[in-house]
């Protein structure tokens, strides 16, 4: 069961790309998605937001030459996880499988459902049997 409270930001200059990525998240049950078309709106939302984003998905071509995107996401407390796609355009090395990392880099021109599912499994792992998503449910279960 997806955590519906997760905040996701999508940054891409192509409207079609933003919509396609947002639909992938919607199909998985994530609806707190904010799509933006430029670097300035992305930076504003991240820097001046009242709470951190759980995931920022950004097209590398949007930030290419404008920002040290890896350093920005690694050092930013307002971003818990990031996916940079089309990373080859920005000459970024792809992320190798082998454990959770805060920043993932994909050379794919656009993330697909498999990429998004794999990413969300790391960010929002499925609950094991007997686990409850909210502490209040656990308290109610143990009291009753």
Coordinates of C-alpha atoms in Angstrom, one line a residue:
X1 CA 0.0 0.0 0.0
X2 CA 1.6 3.3 -1.1
X3 CA 2.3 6.1 1.3
X4 CA -0.1 8.7 -0.1
X5 CA 1.6 11.5 1.9
X6 CA 4.9 11.3 -0.1
X7 CA 5.7 14.6 -1.9
X8 CA 7.0 14.2 -5.4
X9 CA 8.4 16.9 -7.7
X10 CA 8.8 16.4 -11.5
X11 CA 11.0 18.9 -13.4
X12 CA 11.1 18.7 -17.2
X13 CA 10.7 21.3 -19.9
X14 CA 8.5 19.0 -22.0
X15 CA 4.9 19.1 -20.9
X16 CA 4.3 15.6 -22.4
X17 CA 7.2 14.2 -20.4
X18 CA 5.9 15.7 -17.1
X19 CA 2.4 14.3 -17.8
X20 CA 3.7 10.8 -18.7
X21 CA 5.9 10.6 -15.5
X22 CA 3.0 11.9 -13.3
X23 CA 0.7 9.2 -14.7
X24 CA 3.2 6.5 -13.8
X25 CA 3.2 7.7 -10.2
X26 CA -0.6 7.9 -10.3
X27 CA -0.8 4.3 -11.5
X28 CA 1.2 3.3 -8.5
X29 CA -1.1 5.2 -6.1
X30 CA 1.0 8.4 -5.6
X31 CA -1.0 11.6 -6.1
X32 CA 1.0 14.3 -4.3
X33 CA 2.9 15.1 -7.5
X34 CA 4.0 18.7 -8.5
X35 CA 5.1 19.0 -12.1
X36 CA 7.2 22.1 -13.1
X37 CA 8.7 23.1 -16.4
X38 CA 11.9 24.9 -15.5
X39 CA 14.9 25.0 -13.3
X40 CA 13.8 28.2 -11.5
X41 CA 10.4 26.9 -10.4
X42 CA 12.1 23.6 -9.2
X43 CA 14.7 25.5 -7.2
X44 CA 12.1 27.7 -5.7
X45 CA 9.8 24.9 -4.6
X46 CA 12.7 22.9 -3.1
X47 CA 14.4 25.9 -1.3
X48 CA 11.3 27.6 0.0
X49 CA 9.0 24.7 0.6
X50 CA 7.7 24.2 4.1
X51 CA 8.5 20.5 4.1
X52 CA 11.0 18.4 2.2
X53 CA 10.2 16.6 -1.0
X54 CA 10.5 12.8 -0.7
X55 CA 11.5 12.5 -4.4
X56 CA 12.5 14.9 -7.1
X57 CA 12.6 13.6 -10.6
X58 CA 14.5 15.8 -13.0
X59 CA 15.6 15.8 -16.6
X60 CA 19.3 16.2 -16.7
X61 CA 19.0 18.5 -19.8
X62 CA 17.1 21.0 -17.6
X63 CA 20.0 21.5 -15.3
X64 CA 22.9 20.8 -17.7
X65 CA 25.5 23.6 -17.3
X66 CA 23.4 25.5 -14.9
X67 CA 23.9 23.5 -11.7
X68 CA 26.0 20.8 -10.2
X69 CA 23.0 18.6 -9.9
X70 CA 24.6 15.7 -8.0
X71 CA 26.1 18.0 -5.4
X72 CA 22.8 20.0 -5.1
X73 CA 20.7 16.9 -4.3
X74 CA 23.3 15.2 -2.2
X75 CA 23.8 18.3 0.0
X76 CA 20.1 19.5 0.2
X77 CA 18.1 18.6 3.2
X78 CA 14.9 19.6 1.4
X79 CA 15.2 16.6 -0.9
X80 CA 15.2 13.1 0.5
X81 CA 15.7 11.2 -2.8
X82 CA 16.3 12.3 -6.4
X83 CA 16.2 10.6 -9.8
X84 CA 18.1 12.3 -12.6
X85 CA 17.1 10.9 -16.0
X86 CA 18.7 11.4 -19.4
X87 CA 21.9 11.6 -17.4
X88 CA 24.1 10.8 -20.3
X89 CA 23.3 14.2 -21.7
X90 CA 24.8 15.8 -18.6
X91 CA 27.8 13.3 -18.7
X92 CA 26.7 11.8 -15.4
X93 CA 27.7 8.2 -14.6
X94 CA 24.7 5.9 -14.3
X95 CA 23.8 4.6 -10.8
X96 CA 24.8 1.0 -10.4
X97 CA 22.5 -1.4 -8.7
X98 CA 23.5 -2.5 -5.3
X99 CA 21.8 -0.7 -2.5
X100 CA 19.8 2.4 -1.7
X101 CA 21.2 5.7 -2.7
X102 CA 19.8 9.2 -2.2
X103 CA 20.5 10.2 -5.8
X104 CA 19.8 7.8 -8.8
X105 CA 21.0 8.6 -12.3
X106 CA 19.4 7.0 -15.3
X107 CA 20.7 7.3 -18.9
X108 CA 17.2 6.5 -20.2
X109 CA 15.6 9.4 -22.0
X110 CA 12.5 9.0 -19.9
X111 CA 11.8 6.9 -16.8
X112 CA 9.5 4.0 -17.5
X113 CA 7.2 2.0 -15.1
X114 CA 9.9 -0.5 -14.2
X115 CA 12.3 2.4 -13.2
X116 CA 9.7 4.1 -11.2
X117 CA 8.6 0.9 -9.4
X118 CA 12.2 0.0 -8.5
X119 CA 12.8 3.5 -7.2
X120 CA 9.6 3.6 -5.2
X121 CA 10.4 0.2 -3.6
X122 CA 13.5 1.8 -2.2
X123 CA 11.8 5.0 -1.1
X124 CA 8.5 3.5 0.1
X125 CA 9.2 -0.1 0.9
X126 CA 6.2 -2.5 1.1
X127 CA 5.1 -3.2 4.7
X128 CA 5.8 -6.7 6.0
X129 CA 2.9 -8.7 7.4
X130 CA 2.0 -7.4 10.8
X131 CA 3.5 -3.9 10.2
X132 CA 1.2 -0.9 10.3
X133 CA 1.7 2.3 8.3
X134 CA 0.8 4.6 11.2
X135 CA 1.9 4.3 14.9
X136 CA -1.7 5.1 16.0
X137 CA -2.9 1.9 14.3
X138 CA -0.2 -0.1 16.2
X139 CA -1.3 1.5 19.5
X140 CA -4.9 0.7 18.8
X141 CA -4.1 -2.9 17.9
X142 CA -2.1 -3.5 21.0
X143 CA -4.5 -1.8 23.4
X144 CA -7.6 -3.6 22.1

